[in-house]
Amino acid sequence: MASVLWGTTGTAATFAPAVGPLAIGAVAMGLGGLLQAIVAAPRIRREAPRLRVHKGVVLLGALSVGAYPLAFYSSMHLAGVAAGTVVSIGSAPPASALIERVVDGRRLTRRWSTGAAAGLSGTVLLCTAEAAGAHSASGARTTGGTVLGVGLGLVAGLTYALYSWAAHRLINRGVTSGAAMGAVFGTGGLLLMPPLLVTGAPLLASWSNAAVGTYMALVPMFTGYLLFGWGLAHVPASTATTLSLLEPAVAAVLAVLVVGERLPLLGWVGLALVVGCLAVLTVPTRATARPRATTTVANADARTDAAAPVEHAGTP
């Protein structure tokens, strides 16, 4: 569900063409993060001692939250929406898996590998189809700008993986998902306020621009990351980032239905592969029928933060 909401950002941004990528990223993630902190303030206050114990993890997550939207939207601006999306979103699952392998010693299961391969292949096909459809558009990009955009896409993928891992680690250490996401994203939102003040003037230039900024902050970022936090309470970060491959698929469908773009056959094949990835990772295995095969959340508060736990799709 979080990925579905994130997939609406590209279509929403088309209604505010005068707003630059830094302003879009800063208002979406910055205000959305501050809203999460405000809503979770009672939990953050109650769990402050535990958050202080893991302040290094909170800081790492917050710095990643601050860097991610600036890198992601700038990557799409410089390298193109297709290339920026496939590099940023596509590089996050392997980055997340590598972090879990090195830091947590987690083995990658055959199920995760199969789902990730299908999802990454589908994302590449989808974005290749979109790039082919936009090839005749005016305004050719320079090689240097494209290379810089790809590099920023890799930064976006890494920072996405890092803040997902940080939030998941806090939850595993007994912090409720609300407090973990509020602390990480609230601090990251504060870091995004200076870029917003510098670049955000166009957001106030018209009601439509202001409406787009408000939507981005409230729906895909605030609500989306609230759902993402609940999900992280029950699945590994590598699985969560792989499920987020649904985002470019949703974006492509909305571009066809709302913006009026056409998606070639190759794109629909890619879309089918992404849906296959979701099926591989989310359909319960026979083992989930066993009473003790469910994931436990670290404390009772976390159980009130999310739905009933399900088996880790990426658990060895």
PDB file of C-alpha atoms in Angstrom:
ATOM      1  CA  MET A   1       0.000   0.000   0.000  1.00  0.00           C
ATOM      2  CA  ALA A   2       2.874   2.378   0.737  1.00  0.00           C
ATOM      3  CA  SER A   3       4.334   1.694  -2.701  1.00  0.00           C
ATOM      4  CA  VAL A   4       0.983   2.386  -4.343  1.00  0.00           C
ATOM      5  CA  LEU A   5       0.859   5.808  -2.667  1.00  0.00           C
ATOM      6  CA  TRP A   6       4.501   6.545  -3.586  1.00  0.00           C
ATOM      7  CA  GLY A   7       3.685   5.686  -7.189  1.00  0.00           C
ATOM      8  CA  THR A   8       1.325   8.660  -7.389  1.00  0.00           C
ATOM      9  CA  THR A   9       4.068  11.257  -6.843  1.00  0.00           C
ATOM     10  CA  GLY A  10       5.190  11.455 -10.482  1.00  0.00           C
ATOM     11  CA  THR A  11       1.668  12.076 -11.750  1.00  0.00           C
ATOM     12  CA  ALA A  12       1.046  14.623  -8.977  1.00  0.00           C
ATOM     13  CA  ALA A  13       4.234  16.496  -9.859  1.00  0.00           C
ATOM     14  CA  THR A  14       3.016  17.017 -13.438  1.00  0.00           C
ATOM     15  CA  PHE A  15       0.427  19.430 -12.025  1.00  0.00           C
ATOM     16  CA  ALA A  16       3.223  21.675 -10.694  1.00  0.00           C
ATOM     17  CA  PRO A  17       5.765  21.846 -13.555  1.00  0.00           C
ATOM     18  CA  ALA A  18       7.298  25.094 -12.268  1.00  0.00           C
ATOM     19  CA  VAL A  19       8.394  23.495  -8.984  1.00  0.00           C
ATOM     20  CA  GLY A  20      11.952  22.143  -9.083  1.00  0.00           C
ATOM     21  CA  PRO A  21      13.047  18.654  -7.970  1.00  0.00           C
ATOM     22  CA  LEU A  22      14.756  19.867  -4.785  1.00  0.00           C
ATOM     23  CA  ALA A  23      11.618  21.705  -3.663  1.00  0.00           C
ATOM     24  CA  ILE A  24       9.385  18.706  -4.463  1.00  0.00           C
ATOM     25  CA  GLY A  25      11.639  16.343  -2.522  1.00  0.00           C
ATOM     26  CA  ALA A  26      12.078  18.695   0.428  1.00  0.00           C
ATOM     27  CA  VAL A  27       8.393  19.520   0.855  1.00  0.00           C
ATOM     28  CA  ALA A  28       7.284  15.911   0.442  1.00  0.00           C
ATOM     29  CA  MET A  29       9.754  14.196   2.744  1.00  0.00           C
ATOM     30  CA  GLY A  30      10.380  17.197   4.999  1.00  0.00           C
ATOM     31  CA  LEU A  31       6.819  18.093   5.924  1.00  0.00           C
ATOM     32  CA  GLY A  32       5.739  14.441   5.787  1.00  0.00           C
ATOM     33  CA  GLY A  33       8.509  13.535   8.234  1.00  0.00           C
ATOM     34  CA  LEU A  34       7.642  16.351  10.634  1.00  0.00           C
ATOM     35  CA  LEU A  35       3.997  15.264  10.589  1.00  0.00           C
ATOM     36  CA  GLN A  36       5.048  11.738  11.529  1.00  0.00           C
ATOM     37  CA  ALA A  37       7.043  13.113  14.453  1.00  0.00           C
ATOM     38  CA  ILE A  38       4.102  15.243  15.641  1.00  0.00           C
ATOM     39  CA  VAL A  39       1.658  12.334  15.519  1.00  0.00           C
ATOM     40  CA  ALA A  40       4.155  10.019  17.237  1.00  0.00           C
ATOM     41  CA  ALA A  41       5.277  12.619  19.814  1.00  0.00           C
ATOM     42  CA  PRO A  42       3.720  10.828  22.834  1.00  0.00           C
ATOM     43  CA  ARG A  43       5.400   7.554  21.874  1.00  0.00           C
ATOM     44  CA  ILE A  44       8.715   9.276  21.150  1.00  0.00           C
ATOM     45  CA  ARG A  45       8.594  10.951  24.571  1.00  0.00           C
ATOM     46  CA  ARG A  46       7.711   7.677  26.304  1.00  0.00           C
ATOM     47  CA  GLU A  47      10.447   5.746  24.504  1.00  0.00           C
ATOM     48  CA  ALA A  48      13.097   8.485  24.579  1.00  0.00           C
ATOM     49  CA  PRO A  49      15.497   6.493  26.820  1.00  0.00           C
ATOM     50  CA  ARG A  50      15.479   3.567  24.389  1.00  0.00           C
ATOM     51  CA  LEU A  51      15.916   5.889  21.402  1.00  0.00           C
ATOM     52  CA  ARG A  52      18.896   7.539  23.117  1.00  0.00           C
ATOM     53  CA  VAL A  53      20.526   4.138  23.534  1.00  0.00           C
ATOM     54  CA  HIS A  54      20.293   3.719  19.741  1.00  0.00           C
ATOM     55  CA  LYS A  55      20.939   7.363  18.842  1.00  0.00           C
ATOM     56  CA  GLY A  56      23.573   6.357  16.279  1.00  0.00           C
ATOM     57  CA  VAL A  57      20.986   4.329  14.350  1.00  0.00           C
ATOM     58  CA  VAL A  58      18.465   7.188  14.596  1.00  0.00           C
ATOM     59  CA  LEU A  59      21.048   9.665  13.268  1.00  0.00           C
ATOM     60  CA  LEU A  60      22.052   7.381  10.398  1.00  0.00           C
ATOM     61  CA  GLY A  61      18.415   6.952   9.425  1.00  0.00           C
ATOM     62  CA  ALA A  62      17.714  10.689   9.687  1.00  0.00           C
ATOM     63  CA  LEU A  63      20.713  11.638   7.531  1.00  0.00           C
ATOM     64  CA  SER A  64      19.563   9.096   4.935  1.00  0.00           C
ATOM     65  CA  VAL A  65      16.016  10.497   5.014  1.00  0.00           C
ATOM     66  CA  GLY A  66      17.424  13.972   4.431  1.00  0.00           C
ATOM     67  CA  ALA A  67      19.585  12.887   1.500  1.00  0.00           C
ATOM     68  CA  TYR A  68      17.161  10.507  -0.244  1.00  0.00           C
ATOM     69  CA  PRO A  69      14.527  12.875  -1.731  1.00  0.00           C
ATOM     70  CA  LEU A  70      17.118  15.405  -2.897  1.00  0.00           C
ATOM     71  CA  ALA A  71      19.085  12.668  -4.657  1.00  0.00           C
ATOM     72  CA  PHE A  72      16.022  10.844  -6.014  1.00  0.00           C
ATOM     73  CA  TYR A  73      14.209  13.788  -7.589  1.00  0.00           C
ATOM     74  CA  SER A  74      17.466  15.315  -8.871  1.00  0.00           C
ATOM     75  CA  SER A  75      18.355  11.974 -10.458  1.00  0.00           C
ATOM     76  CA  MET A  76      15.080  11.917 -12.382  1.00  0.00           C
ATOM     77  CA  HIS A  77      15.569  15.557 -13.394  1.00  0.00           C
ATOM     78  CA  LEU A  78      19.099  14.989 -14.747  1.00  0.00           C
ATOM     79  CA  ALA A  79      18.951  11.446 -16.147  1.00  0.00           C
ATOM     80  CA  GLY A  80      15.253  11.308 -17.032  1.00  0.00           C
ATOM     81  CA  VAL A  81      12.322   9.820 -15.177  1.00  0.00           C
ATOM     82  CA  ALA A  82      12.881   6.296 -16.523  1.00  0.00           C
ATOM     83  CA  ALA A  83      16.619   6.087 -15.867  1.00  0.00           C
ATOM     84  CA  GLY A  84      16.397   7.903 -12.543  1.00  0.00           C
ATOM     85  CA  THR A  85      13.604   5.640 -11.331  1.00  0.00           C
ATOM     86  CA  VAL A  86      15.188   2.350 -12.364  1.00  0.00           C
ATOM     87  CA  VAL A  87      18.560   3.234 -10.826  1.00  0.00           C
ATOM     88  CA  SER A  88      17.119   4.663  -7.598  1.00  0.00           C
ATOM     89  CA  ILE A  89      14.380   2.104  -6.928  1.00  0.00           C
ATOM     90  CA  GLY A  90      16.179  -0.819  -8.577  1.00  0.00           C
ATOM     91  CA  SER A  91      19.419  -0.408  -6.613  1.00  0.00           C
ATOM     92  CA  ALA A  92      17.675  -0.296  -3.208  1.00  0.00           C
ATOM     93  CA  PRO A  93      16.858  -4.042  -2.795  1.00  0.00           C
ATOM     94  CA  PRO A  94      20.435  -5.300  -3.433  1.00  0.00           C
ATOM     95  CA  ALA A  95      21.819  -2.469  -1.268  1.00  0.00           C
ATOM     96  CA  SER A  96      19.419  -3.409   1.529  1.00  0.00           C
ATOM     97  CA  ALA A  97      20.273  -7.101   1.213  1.00  0.00           C
ATOM     98  CA  LEU A  98      24.000  -6.291   1.356  1.00  0.00           C
ATOM     99  CA  ILE A  99      23.520  -4.174   4.493  1.00  0.00           C
ATOM    100  CA  GLU A 100      21.563  -6.960   6.202  1.00  0.00           C
ATOM    101  CA  ARG A 101      24.147  -9.535   5.151  1.00  0.00           C
ATOM    102  CA  VAL A 102      27.155  -7.529   6.388  1.00  0.00           C
ATOM    103  CA  VAL A 103      25.674  -5.947   9.527  1.00  0.00           C
ATOM    104  CA  ASP A 104      23.072  -8.489  10.652  1.00  0.00           C
ATOM    105  CA  GLY A 105      24.491 -11.677   9.131  1.00  0.00           C
ATOM    106  CA  ARG A 106      21.150 -12.455   7.447  1.00  0.00           C
ATOM    107  CA  ARG A 107      21.177 -15.121   4.728  1.00  0.00           C
ATOM    108  CA  LEU A 108      19.285 -14.416   1.532  1.00  0.00           C
ATOM    109  CA  THR A 109      16.620 -17.015   0.806  1.00  0.00           C
ATOM    110  CA  ARG A 110      15.832 -18.499  -2.588  1.00  0.00           C
ATOM    111  CA  ARG A 111      12.357 -16.978  -2.323  1.00  0.00           C
ATOM    112  CA  TRP A 112      13.748 -13.448  -1.864  1.00  0.00           C
ATOM    113  CA  SER A 113      16.260 -13.943  -4.696  1.00  0.00           C
ATOM    114  CA  THR A 114      13.525 -15.145  -7.061  1.00  0.00           C
ATOM    115  CA  GLY A 115      11.209 -12.279  -6.179  1.00  0.00           C
ATOM    116  CA  ALA A 116      13.972  -9.684  -6.403  1.00  0.00           C
ATOM    117  CA  ALA A 117      15.135 -10.990  -9.789  1.00  0.00           C
ATOM    118  CA  ALA A 118      11.598 -10.828 -11.192  1.00  0.00           C
ATOM    119  CA  GLY A 119      10.968  -7.391  -9.732  1.00  0.00           C
ATOM    120  CA  LEU A 120      14.264  -5.894 -10.898  1.00  0.00           C
ATOM    121  CA  SER A 121      13.829  -7.365 -14.387  1.00  0.00           C
ATOM    122  CA  GLY A 122      10.301  -5.999 -14.578  1.00  0.00           C
ATOM    123  CA  THR A 123      11.411  -2.550 -13.423  1.00  0.00           C
ATOM    124  CA  VAL A 124      14.187  -2.444 -16.028  1.00  0.00           C
ATOM    125  CA  LEU A 125      11.774  -3.497 -18.817  1.00  0.00           C
ATOM    126  CA  LEU A 126       9.159  -1.017 -17.634  1.00  0.00           C
ATOM    127  CA  CYS A 127      11.561   1.911 -17.534  1.00  0.00           C
ATOM    128  CA  THR A 128      13.184   0.884 -20.831  1.00  0.00           C
ATOM    129  CA  ALA A 129       9.756   0.977 -22.469  1.00  0.00           C
ATOM    130  CA  GLU A 130       9.062   4.410 -20.985  1.00  0.00           C
ATOM    131  CA  ALA A 131      12.457   5.689 -22.127  1.00  0.00           C
ATOM    132  CA  ALA A 132      11.803   4.420 -25.669  1.00  0.00           C
ATOM    133  CA  GLY A 133       8.452   6.189 -25.710  1.00  0.00           C
ATOM    134  CA  ALA A 134      10.063   9.444 -24.612  1.00  0.00           C
ATOM    135  CA  HIS A 135      13.074   9.162 -26.952  1.00  0.00           C
ATOM    136  CA  SER A 136      11.643  11.590 -29.473  1.00  0.00           C
ATOM    137  CA  ALA A 137      10.983  14.269 -26.865  1.00  0.00           C
ATOM    138  CA  SER A 138      12.797  17.553 -27.243  1.00  0.00           C
ATOM    139  CA  GLY A 139      15.623  18.686 -25.004  1.00  0.00           C
ATOM    140  CA  ALA A 140      18.379  16.081 -25.278  1.00  0.00           C
ATOM    141  CA  ARG A 141      20.333  15.556 -22.069  1.00  0.00           C
ATOM    142  CA  THR A 142      24.096  15.927 -21.878  1.00  0.00           C
ATOM    143  CA  THR A 143      26.282  12.927 -21.144  1.00  0.00           C
ATOM    144  CA  GLY A 144      27.676  14.592 -18.045  1.00  0.00           C
ATOM    145  CA  GLY A 145      24.217  15.366 -16.712  1.00  0.00           C
ATOM    146  CA  THR A 146      23.061  11.804 -17.335  1.00  0.00           C
ATOM    147  CA  VAL A 147      26.110  10.335 -15.576  1.00  0.00           C
ATOM    148  CA  LEU A 148      25.564  12.657 -12.621  1.00  0.00           C
ATOM    149  CA  GLY A 149      21.882  11.677 -12.565  1.00  0.00           C
ATOM    150  CA  VAL A 150      22.751   7.965 -12.494  1.00  0.00           C
ATOM    151  CA  GLY A 151      25.238   8.597  -9.695  1.00  0.00           C
ATOM    152  CA  LEU A 152      22.592  10.432  -7.693  1.00  0.00           C
ATOM    153  CA  GLY A 153      20.221   7.529  -8.374  1.00  0.00           C
ATOM    154  CA  LEU A 154      22.713   5.163  -6.746  1.00  0.00           C
ATOM    155  CA  VAL A 155      22.934   7.531  -3.758  1.00  0.00           C
ATOM    156  CA  ALA A 156      19.131   7.522  -3.556  1.00  0.00           C
ATOM    157  CA  GLY A 157      18.994   3.711  -3.616  1.00  0.00           C
ATOM    158  CA  LEU A 158      21.643   3.439  -0.888  1.00  0.00           C
ATOM    159  CA  THR A 159      20.018   6.033   1.378  1.00  0.00           C
ATOM    160  CA  TYR A 160      16.597   4.406   0.920  1.00  0.00           C
ATOM    161  CA  ALA A 161      18.106   1.080   1.969  1.00  0.00           C
ATOM    162  CA  LEU A 162      19.857   2.713   4.939  1.00  0.00           C
ATOM    163  CA  TYR A 163      16.828   4.430   6.452  1.00  0.00           C
ATOM    164  CA  SER A 164      14.718   1.303   5.907  1.00  0.00           C
ATOM    165  CA  TRP A 165      17.365  -0.762   7.714  1.00  0.00           C
ATOM    166  CA  ALA A 166      17.674   1.822  10.509  1.00  0.00           C
ATOM    167  CA  ALA A 167      13.915   1.884  11.171  1.00  0.00           C
ATOM    168  CA  HIS A 168      13.704  -1.916  11.064  1.00  0.00           C
ATOM    169  CA  ARG A 169      16.651  -2.222  13.478  1.00  0.00           C
ATOM    170  CA  LEU A 170      15.032   0.171  15.967  1.00  0.00           C
ATOM    171  CA  ILE A 171      11.807  -1.834  15.823  1.00  0.00           C
ATOM    172  CA  ASN A 172      13.753  -5.056  16.387  1.00  0.00           C
ATOM    173  CA  ARG A 173      15.398  -3.433  19.427  1.00  0.00           C
ATOM    174  CA  GLY A 174      12.039  -2.865  21.095  1.00  0.00           C
ATOM    175  CA  VAL A 175      11.056   0.583  19.780  1.00  0.00           C
ATOM    176  CA  THR A 176       7.492   0.735  18.469  1.00  0.00           C
ATOM    177  CA  SER A 177       7.117   1.411  14.762  1.00  0.00           C
ATOM    178  CA  GLY A 178       5.434   4.770  15.445  1.00  0.00           C
ATOM    179  CA  ALA A 179       8.263   6.001  17.655  1.00  0.00           C
ATOM    180  CA  ALA A 180      10.969   4.635  15.335  1.00  0.00           C
ATOM    181  CA  MET A 181       9.509   6.195  12.187  1.00  0.00           C
ATOM    182  CA  GLY A 182       8.631   9.436  13.992  1.00  0.00           C
ATOM    183  CA  ALA A 183      12.150   9.853  15.377  1.00  0.00           C
ATOM    184  CA  VAL A 184      13.951   8.966  12.155  1.00  0.00           C
ATOM    185  CA  PHE A 185      11.683  10.829   9.763  1.00  0.00           C
ATOM    186  CA  GLY A 186      11.054  13.762  12.090  1.00  0.00           C
ATOM    187  CA  THR A 187      14.786  14.401  12.462  1.00  0.00           C
ATOM    188  CA  GLY A 188      15.258  13.896   8.727  1.00  0.00           C
ATOM    189  CA  GLY A 189      12.408  16.338   8.097  1.00  0.00           C
ATOM    190  CA  LEU A 190      14.204  18.987  10.146  1.00  0.00           C
ATOM    191  CA  LEU A 191      17.303  18.494   8.006  1.00  0.00           C
ATOM    192  CA  LEU A 192      15.194  19.157   4.894  1.00  0.00           C
ATOM    193  CA  MET A 193      13.837  22.496   6.118  1.00  0.00           C
ATOM    194  CA  PRO A 194      16.843  24.593   4.929  1.00  0.00           C
ATOM    195  CA  PRO A 195      16.638  23.214   1.335  1.00  0.00           C
ATOM    196  CA  LEU A 196      12.878  23.833   1.412  1.00  0.00           C
ATOM    197  CA  LEU A 197      13.347  27.449   2.511  1.00  0.00           C
ATOM    198  CA  VAL A 198      15.901  28.026  -0.266  1.00  0.00           C
ATOM    199  CA  THR A 199      14.026  26.318  -3.129  1.00  0.00           C
ATOM    200  CA  GLY A 200      10.369  26.290  -2.052  1.00  0.00           C
ATOM    201  CA  ALA A 201       9.173  29.723  -3.243  1.00  0.00           C
ATOM    202  CA  PRO A 202       7.441  28.286  -6.381  1.00  0.00           C
ATOM    203  CA  LEU A 203       5.250  26.166  -4.095  1.00  0.00           C
ATOM    204  CA  LEU A 204       3.564  29.371  -2.940  1.00  0.00           C
ATOM    205  CA  ALA A 205       3.304  30.903  -6.408  1.00  0.00           C
ATOM    206  CA  SER A 206      -0.104  29.359  -7.147  1.00  0.00           C
ATOM    207  CA  TRP A 207      -2.876  27.370  -5.512  1.00  0.00           C
ATOM    208  CA  SER A 208      -2.178  24.374  -7.755  1.00  0.00           C
ATOM    209  CA  ASN A 209       1.496  24.291  -6.750  1.00  0.00           C
ATOM    210  CA  ALA A 210       0.556  24.575  -3.074  1.00  0.00           C
ATOM    211  CA  ALA A 211      -2.023  21.795  -3.488  1.00  0.00           C
ATOM    212  CA  VAL A 212       0.588  19.498  -5.054  1.00  0.00           C
ATOM    213  CA  GLY A 213       3.024  20.190  -2.210  1.00  0.00           C
ATOM    214  CA  THR A 214       0.327  19.539   0.387  1.00  0.00           C
ATOM    215  CA  TYR A 215      -0.732  16.297  -1.303  1.00  0.00           C
ATOM    216  CA  MET A 216       2.871  15.063  -1.557  1.00  0.00           C
ATOM    217  CA  ALA A 217       3.479  15.702   2.143  1.00  0.00           C
ATOM    218  CA  LEU A 218       0.190  14.280   3.445  1.00  0.00           C
ATOM    219  CA  VAL A 219      -0.568  11.279   1.243  1.00  0.00           C
ATOM    220  CA  PRO A 220       2.476   9.537  -0.292  1.00  0.00           C
ATOM    221  CA  MET A 221       4.965  10.631   2.377  1.00  0.00           C
ATOM    222  CA  PHE A 222       3.084  10.914   5.684  1.00  0.00           C
ATOM    223  CA  THR A 223       0.506   8.169   5.091  1.00  0.00           C
ATOM    224  CA  GLY A 224       2.807   6.085   2.883  1.00  0.00           C
ATOM    225  CA  TYR A 225       5.644   5.988   5.391  1.00  0.00           C
ATOM    226  CA  LEU A 226       3.223   5.358   8.242  1.00  0.00           C
ATOM    227  CA  LEU A 227       2.173   2.194   6.393  1.00  0.00           C
ATOM    228  CA  PHE A 228       5.812   1.439   5.572  1.00  0.00           C
ATOM    229  CA  GLY A 229       6.680   1.595   9.278  1.00  0.00           C
ATOM    230  CA  TRP A 230       3.926  -0.870  10.130  1.00  0.00           C
ATOM    231  CA  GLY A 231       5.221  -3.171   7.423  1.00  0.00           C
ATOM    232  CA  LEU A 232       8.787  -2.966   8.694  1.00  0.00           C
ATOM    233  CA  ALA A 233       7.568  -4.347  12.031  1.00  0.00           C
ATOM    234  CA  HIS A 234       6.882  -7.668  10.302  1.00  0.00           C
ATOM    235  CA  VAL A 235       9.258  -8.135   7.365  1.00  0.00           C
ATOM    236  CA  PRO A 236      12.998  -7.575   6.863  1.00  0.00           C
ATOM    237  CA  ALA A 237      14.120  -4.318   5.261  1.00  0.00           C
ATOM    238  CA  SER A 238      15.339  -6.230   2.181  1.00  0.00           C
ATOM    239  CA  THR A 239      11.832  -7.591   1.607  1.00  0.00           C
ATOM    240  CA  ALA A 240      10.245  -4.171   2.179  1.00  0.00           C
ATOM    241  CA  THR A 241      12.545  -2.450  -0.316  1.00  0.00           C
ATOM    242  CA  THR A 242      11.899  -5.206  -2.868  1.00  0.00           C
ATOM    243  CA  LEU A 243       8.136  -4.763  -2.475  1.00  0.00           C
ATOM    244  CA  SER A 244       8.648  -1.069  -3.225  1.00  0.00           C
ATOM    245  CA  LEU A 245       9.414  -2.067  -6.827  1.00  0.00           C
ATOM    246  CA  LEU A 246       5.647  -1.754  -7.212  1.00  0.00           C
ATOM    247  CA  GLU A 247       6.116   2.042  -7.129  1.00  0.00           C
ATOM    248  CA  PRO A 248       7.336   2.512 -10.734  1.00  0.00           C
ATOM    249  CA  ALA A 249       4.677   0.063 -11.925  1.00  0.00           C
ATOM    250  CA  VAL A 250       1.925   2.140 -10.309  1.00  0.00           C
ATOM    251  CA  ALA A 251       3.521   5.299 -11.708  1.00  0.00           C
ATOM    252  CA  ALA A 252       3.454   3.831 -15.219  1.00  0.00           C
ATOM    253  CA  VAL A 253      -0.214   2.818 -14.982  1.00  0.00           C
ATOM    254  CA  LEU A 254      -1.188   6.261 -13.689  1.00  0.00           C
ATOM    255  CA  ALA A 255       0.787   7.887 -16.492  1.00  0.00           C
ATOM    256  CA  VAL A 256      -1.350   5.913 -18.959  1.00  0.00           C
ATOM    257  CA  LEU A 257      -4.687   6.488 -17.216  1.00  0.00           C
ATOM    258  CA  VAL A 258      -4.262  10.091 -16.023  1.00  0.00           C
ATOM    259  CA  VAL A 259      -1.511  11.782 -18.011  1.00  0.00           C
ATOM    260  CA  GLY A 260      -2.412  10.079 -21.289  1.00  0.00           C
ATOM    261  CA  GLU A 261       0.930   8.419 -22.006  1.00  0.00           C
ATOM    262  CA  ARG A 262       1.129   5.161 -23.961  1.00  0.00           C
ATOM    263  CA  LEU A 263       2.907   2.101 -22.587  1.00  0.00           C
ATOM    264  CA  PRO A 264       4.445  -0.292 -25.162  1.00  0.00           C
ATOM    265  CA  LEU A 265       4.064  -4.062 -24.929  1.00  0.00           C
ATOM    266  CA  LEU A 266       7.520  -4.326 -23.335  1.00  0.00           C
ATOM    267  CA  GLY A 267       6.275  -2.128 -20.522  1.00  0.00           C
ATOM    268  CA  TRP A 268       3.256  -4.334 -19.862  1.00  0.00           C
ATOM    269  CA  VAL A 269       5.559  -7.383 -19.707  1.00  0.00           C
ATOM    270  CA  GLY A 270       7.653  -5.539 -17.138  1.00  0.00           C
ATOM    271  CA  LEU A 271       4.522  -4.680 -15.195  1.00  0.00           C
ATOM    272  CA  ALA A 272       3.543  -8.367 -15.129  1.00  0.00           C
ATOM    273  CA  LEU A 273       6.993  -9.300 -13.779  1.00  0.00           C
ATOM    274  CA  VAL A 274       6.678  -6.749 -10.974  1.00  0.00           C
ATOM    275  CA  VAL A 275       3.277  -8.176 -10.027  1.00  0.00           C
ATOM    276  CA  GLY A 276       4.895 -11.633 -10.091  1.00  0.00           C
ATOM    277  CA  CYS A 277       7.567 -10.350  -7.712  1.00  0.00           C
ATOM    278  CA  LEU A 278       4.864  -9.221  -5.290  1.00  0.00           C
ATOM    279  CA  ALA A 279       3.153 -12.607  -5.499  1.00  0.00           C
ATOM    280  CA  VAL A 280       6.398 -14.453  -4.749  1.00  0.00           C
ATOM    281  CA  LEU A 281       7.168 -12.305  -1.708  1.00  0.00           C
ATOM    282  CA  THR A 282       3.713 -11.907  -0.175  1.00  0.00           C
ATOM    283  CA  VAL A 283       1.836 -15.206  -0.691  1.00  0.00           C
ATOM    284  CA  PRO A 284       2.084 -17.079   2.633  1.00  0.00           C
ATOM    285  CA  THR A 285       3.991 -20.336   2.637  1.00  0.00           C
ATOM    286  CA  ARG A 286       2.679 -23.517   4.215  1.00  0.00           C
ATOM    287  CA  ALA A 287       4.921 -22.870   7.215  1.00  0.00           C
ATOM    288  CA  THR A 288       2.793 -19.902   8.301  1.00  0.00           C
ATOM    289  CA  ALA A 289       0.094 -22.328   9.451  1.00  0.00           C
ATOM    290  CA  ARG A 290       2.318 -23.409  12.357  1.00  0.00           C
ATOM    291  CA  PRO A 291       1.480 -21.528  15.566  1.00  0.00           C
ATOM    292  CA  ARG A 292       5.079 -20.499  16.263  1.00  0.00           C
ATOM    293  CA  ALA A 293       6.038 -19.542  12.714  1.00  0.00           C
ATOM    294  CA  THR A 294       4.953 -15.937  13.103  1.00  0.00           C
ATOM    295  CA  THR A 295       7.181 -12.969  13.654  1.00  0.00           C
ATOM    296  CA  THR A 296       7.046 -11.563  17.168  1.00  0.00           C
ATOM    297  CA  VAL A 297       7.224  -7.864  17.780  1.00  0.00           C
ATOM    298  CA  ALA A 298       9.568  -6.724  20.523  1.00  0.00           C
ATOM    299  CA  ASN A 299       6.934  -5.408  22.889  1.00  0.00           C
ATOM    300  CA  ALA A 300       3.215  -5.102  23.388  1.00  0.00           C
ATOM    301  CA  ASP A 301       3.145  -1.490  22.162  1.00  0.00           C
ATOM    302  CA  ALA A 302       4.410  -2.569  18.768  1.00  0.00           C
ATOM    303  CA  ARG A 303       1.461  -4.931  18.447  1.00  0.00           C
ATOM    304  CA  THR A 304      -0.913  -2.007  18.761  1.00  0.00           C
ATOM    305  CA  ASP A 305       1.104  -0.187  16.090  1.00  0.00           C
ATOM    306  CA  ALA A 306       0.399  -2.668  13.326  1.00  0.00           C
ATOM    307  CA  ALA A 307      -1.750  -5.525  12.146  1.00  0.00           C
ATOM    308  CA  ALA A 308      -1.252  -9.124  13.262  1.00  0.00           C
ATOM    309  CA  PRO A 309       2.283 -10.290  12.416  1.00  0.00           C
ATOM    310  CA  VAL A 310       2.964 -12.528   9.454  1.00  0.00           C
ATOM    311  CA  GLU A 311       5.928 -14.693   8.584  1.00  0.00           C
ATOM    312  CA  HIS A 312       8.991 -12.899   7.252  1.00  0.00           C
ATOM    313  CA  ALA A 313       9.016 -13.360   3.499  1.00  0.00           C
ATOM    314  CA  GLY A 314      12.794 -13.089   3.560  1.00  0.00           C
ATOM    315  CA  THR A 315      13.536 -15.084   6.723  1.00  0.00           C
ATOM    316  CA  PRO A 316      16.117 -17.855   6.209  1.00  0.00           C
TER     317      PRO A 316
END
